PDB file of C-alpha atoms in Angstrom:
ATOM      1  CA  GLN Z   1       8.091  44.304  34.104  1.00 85.00           C
ATOM      2  CA  VAL Z   2      10.764  46.838  33.186  1.00 94.00           C
ATOM      3  CA  LEU Z   3      10.661  50.552  33.852  1.00 96.00           C
ATOM      4  CA  LEU Z   4      12.860  53.205  32.255  1.00 97.00           C
ATOM      5  CA  VAL Z   5      13.099  56.464  34.197  1.00 96.00           C
ATOM      6  CA  GLU Z   6      14.671  59.516  32.593  1.00 96.00           C
ATOM      7  CA  SER Z   7      16.093  62.664  34.131  1.00 97.00           C
ATOM      8  CA  GLY Z   8      18.238  65.654  33.241  1.00 97.00           C
ATOM      9  CA  GLY Z   9      16.103  67.519  30.738  1.00 97.00           C
ATOM     10  CA  GLY Z  10      15.482  71.225  30.970  1.00 98.00           C
ATOM     11  CA  LEU Z  11      16.177  74.646  29.514  1.00 98.00           C
ATOM     12  CA  VAL Z  12      19.673  75.524  28.340  1.00 98.00           C
ATOM     13  CA  GLN Z  13      21.166  78.368  26.324  1.00 98.00           C
ATOM     14  CA  PRO Z  14      22.652  77.827  22.865  1.00 98.00           C
ATOM     15  CA  GLY Z  15      26.203  76.559  23.197  1.00 98.00           C
ATOM     16  CA  GLY Z  16      25.486  75.080  26.595  1.00 98.00           C
ATOM     17  CA  SER Z  17      25.578  71.505  27.813  1.00 98.00           C
ATOM     18  CA  LEU Z  18      23.148  69.066  29.345  1.00 98.00           C
ATOM     19  CA  ARG Z  19      23.378  65.451  30.465  1.00 98.00           C
ATOM     20  CA  LEU Z  20      20.420  63.102  30.252  1.00 98.00           C
ATOM     21  CA  SER Z  21      20.144  59.921  32.292  1.00 98.00           C
ATOM     22  CA  CYS Z  22      17.917  56.880  31.911  1.00 98.00           C
ATOM     23  CA  ALA Z  23      17.836  54.162  34.547  1.00 97.00           C
ATOM     24  CA  ALA Z  24      16.231  50.777  33.945  1.00 97.00           C
ATOM     25  CA  SER Z  25      14.705  48.755  36.765  1.00 96.00           C
ATOM     26  CA  GLY Z  26      12.558  45.669  37.214  1.00 95.00           C
ATOM     27  CA  SER Z  27      12.927  42.030  36.222  1.00 92.00           C
ATOM     28  CA  ILE Z  28      16.070  42.495  34.168  1.00 94.00           C
ATOM     29  CA  ARG Z  29      18.173  39.558  33.104  1.00 94.00           C
ATOM     30  CA  SER Z  30      20.345  41.632  30.804  1.00 94.00           C
ATOM     31  CA  ILE Z  31      20.172  44.778  28.714  1.00 95.00           C
ATOM     32  CA  TYR Z  32      21.343  44.837  25.132  1.00 96.00           C
ATOM     33  CA  THR Z  33      21.165  47.971  22.990  1.00 97.00           C
ATOM     34  CA  MET Z  34      20.112  51.226  24.637  1.00 97.00           C
ATOM     35  CA  ARG Z  35      19.105  54.239  22.567  1.00 98.00           C
ATOM     36  CA  TRP Z  36      18.149  57.870  22.727  1.00 98.00           C
ATOM     37  CA  TYR Z  37      15.485  59.167  20.355  1.00 98.00           C
ATOM     38  CA  ARG Z  38      14.123  62.661  19.986  1.00 98.00           C
ATOM     39  CA  GLN Z  39      11.051  64.206  18.447  1.00 98.00           C
ATOM     40  CA  ALA Z  40      10.462  67.884  17.801  1.00 97.00           C
ATOM     41  CA  PRO Z  41       6.951  69.284  17.256  1.00 92.00           C
ATOM     42  CA  GLY Z  42       5.758  68.584  13.725  1.00 93.00           C
ATOM     43  CA  LYS Z  43       8.698  66.325  12.954  1.00 96.00           C
ATOM     44  CA  GLN Z  44       9.245  62.585  12.899  1.00 97.00           C
ATOM     45  CA  ARG Z  45      11.011  60.812  15.712  1.00 97.00           C
ATOM     46  CA  GLU Z  46      14.674  60.246  14.976  1.00 97.00           C
ATOM     47  CA  LEU Z  47      17.387  58.095  16.481  1.00 98.00           C
ATOM     48  CA  VAL Z  48      19.985  60.296  18.154  1.00 98.00           C
ATOM     49  CA  ALA Z  49      22.432  57.753  19.524  1.00 98.00           C
ATOM     50  CA  ALA Z  50      22.706  54.085  20.424  1.00 98.00           C
ATOM     51  CA  ILE Z  51      25.046  51.919  22.452  1.00 98.00           C
ATOM     52  CA  THR Z  52      25.244  48.123  22.565  1.00 96.00           C
ATOM     53  CA  ASN Z  53      25.955  45.954  25.574  1.00 91.00           C
ATOM     54  CA  GLY Z  54      29.442  45.564  24.121  1.00 91.00           C
ATOM     55  CA  GLY Z  55      30.001  49.317  24.115  1.00 94.00           C
ATOM     56  CA  ASN Z  56      29.680  49.995  20.387  1.00 97.00           C
ATOM     57  CA  THR Z  57      28.089  53.364  19.618  1.00 98.00           C
ATOM     58  CA  ASN Z  58      26.541  55.198  16.705  1.00 97.00           C
ATOM     59  CA  TYR Z  59      25.148  58.701  16.274  1.00 98.00           C
ATOM     60  CA  ALA Z  60      22.943  60.727  14.021  1.00 98.00           C
ATOM     61  CA  ASP Z  61      24.989  62.905  11.689  1.00 98.00           C
ATOM     62  CA  SER Z  62      23.442  66.026  13.201  1.00 97.00           C
ATOM     63  CA  VAL Z  63      24.920  65.314  16.648  1.00 98.00           C
ATOM     64  CA  LYS Z  64      28.267  63.724  15.823  1.00 98.00           C
ATOM     65  CA  GLY Z  65      31.088  65.452  17.635  1.00 97.00           C
ATOM     66  CA  ARG Z  66      28.690  67.132  20.065  1.00 98.00           C
ATOM     67  CA  PHE Z  67      26.835  64.299  21.827  1.00 98.00           C
ATOM     68  CA  THR Z  68      28.260  61.284  23.617  1.00 98.00           C
ATOM     69  CA  ILE Z  69      26.293  58.219  24.686  1.00 98.00           C
ATOM     70  CA  SER Z  70      27.594  56.024  27.487  1.00 98.00           C
ATOM     71  CA  ARG Z  71      26.304  53.475  29.961  1.00 96.00           C
ATOM     72  CA  ASP Z  72      26.934  52.178  33.451  1.00 95.00           C
ATOM     73  CA  ILE Z  73      26.267  48.446  33.371  1.00 90.00           C
ATOM     74  CA  THR Z  74      26.217  48.109  37.158  1.00 91.00           C
ATOM     75  CA  LYS Z  75      23.440  50.704  37.411  1.00 94.00           C
ATOM     76  CA  ASN Z  76      21.508  49.690  34.268  1.00 95.00           C
ATOM     77  CA  THR Z  77      21.774  53.314  33.232  1.00 97.00           C
ATOM     78  CA  VAL Z  78      22.448  55.052  29.937  1.00 97.00           C
ATOM     79  CA  TYR Z  79      23.571  58.665  29.598  1.00 98.00           C
ATOM     80  CA  LEU Z  80      23.581  61.239  26.852  1.00 98.00           C
ATOM     81  CA  GLN Z  81      26.080  64.062  27.256  1.00 98.00           C
ATOM     82  CA  MET Z  82      25.010  66.928  25.011  1.00 98.00           C
ATOM     83  CA  ASN Z  83      27.480  69.724  24.308  1.00 98.00           C
ATOM     84  CA  SER Z  84      27.399  72.768  22.023  1.00 98.00           C
ATOM     85  CA  LEU Z  85      23.629  72.645  22.024  1.00 98.00           C
ATOM     86  CA  LYS Z  86      21.717  74.348  19.242  1.00 98.00           C
ATOM     87  CA  PRO Z  87      18.097  75.533  19.075  1.00 98.00           C
ATOM     88  CA  GLU Z  88      17.388  72.755  16.581  1.00 97.00           C
ATOM     89  CA  ASP Z  89      18.242  70.239  19.309  1.00 98.00           C
ATOM     90  CA  THR Z  90      15.030  71.249  21.069  1.00 98.00           C
ATOM     91  CA  ALA Z  91      12.837  68.149  21.334  1.00 98.00           C
ATOM     92  CA  VAL Z  92      11.416  65.520  23.624  1.00 98.00           C
ATOM     93  CA  TYR Z  93      14.182  63.007  24.217  1.00 98.00           C
ATOM     94  CA  SER Z  94      13.120  59.411  24.893  1.00 98.00           C
ATOM     95  CA  CYS Z  95      15.112  56.496  26.226  1.00 98.00           C
ATOM     96  CA  ASN Z  96      14.715  53.103  24.571  1.00 98.00           C
ATOM     97  CA  ALA Z  97      16.194  49.731  25.488  1.00 97.00           C
ATOM     98  CA  ASP Z  98      16.172  46.078  24.458  1.00 97.00           C
ATOM     99  CA  VAL Z  99      15.852  44.131  27.696  1.00 96.00           C
ATOM    100  CA  LYS Z 100      15.956  40.380  28.337  1.00 95.00           C
ATOM    101  CA  SER Z 101      13.686  39.063  31.083  1.00 87.00           C
ATOM    102  CA  GLY Z 102      13.855  35.306  31.271  1.00 84.00           C
ATOM    103  CA  ALA Z 103      13.857  33.934  27.732  1.00 89.00           C
ATOM    104  CA  ASN Z 104      12.354  36.967  26.013  1.00 91.00           C
ATOM    105  CA  ILE Z 105      13.857  40.182  24.716  1.00 95.00           C
ATOM    106  CA  ARG Z 106      11.450  43.109  24.713  1.00 95.00           C
ATOM    107  CA  ASN Z 107      11.744  46.739  23.729  1.00 97.00           C
ATOM    108  CA  TYR Z 108      10.881  49.411  26.302  1.00 97.00           C
ATOM    109  CA  TRP Z 109      10.474  53.178  26.272  1.00 97.00           C
ATOM    110  CA  GLY Z 110      10.964  55.820  28.896  1.00 98.00           C
ATOM    111  CA  GLN Z 111       8.476  58.607  29.499  1.00 96.00           C
ATOM    112  CA  GLY Z 112      10.440  61.239  27.604  1.00 97.00           C
ATOM    113  CA  THR Z 113      12.114  64.394  28.864  1.00 97.00           C
ATOM    114  CA  GLN Z 114      11.923  67.876  27.354  1.00 98.00           C
ATOM    115  CA  VAL Z 115      15.104  69.582  26.206  1.00 98.00           C
ATOM    116  CA  THR Z 116      14.747  73.216  25.205  1.00 98.00           C
ATOM    117  CA  VAL Z 117      17.664  75.188  23.778  1.00 98.00           C
ATOM    118  CA  SER Z 118      16.859  78.881  23.773  1.00 97.00           C
ATOM    119  CA  SER Z 119      18.277  82.221  24.808  1.00 93.00           C
TER     120      SER Z 119
END
C-alpha cells in the first residue's frame, strides 16, 4: 500500500507564489516518475509538470518559466514551486506517482489540494 499526502495549497493573490508538497509513504521499493496534475471546474484534467527518478522534467506550456518541479529522493517527496500565479492557475492540484512495490509498478494519486489565485 502506498499513500500520497499533499500539502501547501491555499489562497494567494495574483503575482504571488505558493509551494506544493507531496510525500509518498508505505511499501515503496522505488519511485519513478512523479507528476502534478490540475483540474479547474468545468475543464479537463491537465498535466502541469512531471519529473523522473533521473531528474528529467517537463512542463505544460502554460506554466513554463513560472513553475518548477523538484523532488527529494530521501524523503520520497515531490514539490511544485509556483511563482507569478495567475487567476487561471486556480484549480485542484493532484499529485501522481509511479511506484514500485516488489515486482509491480503501480500508479497512485494524492487526495488533491485546492489552489485559488484571487485578489
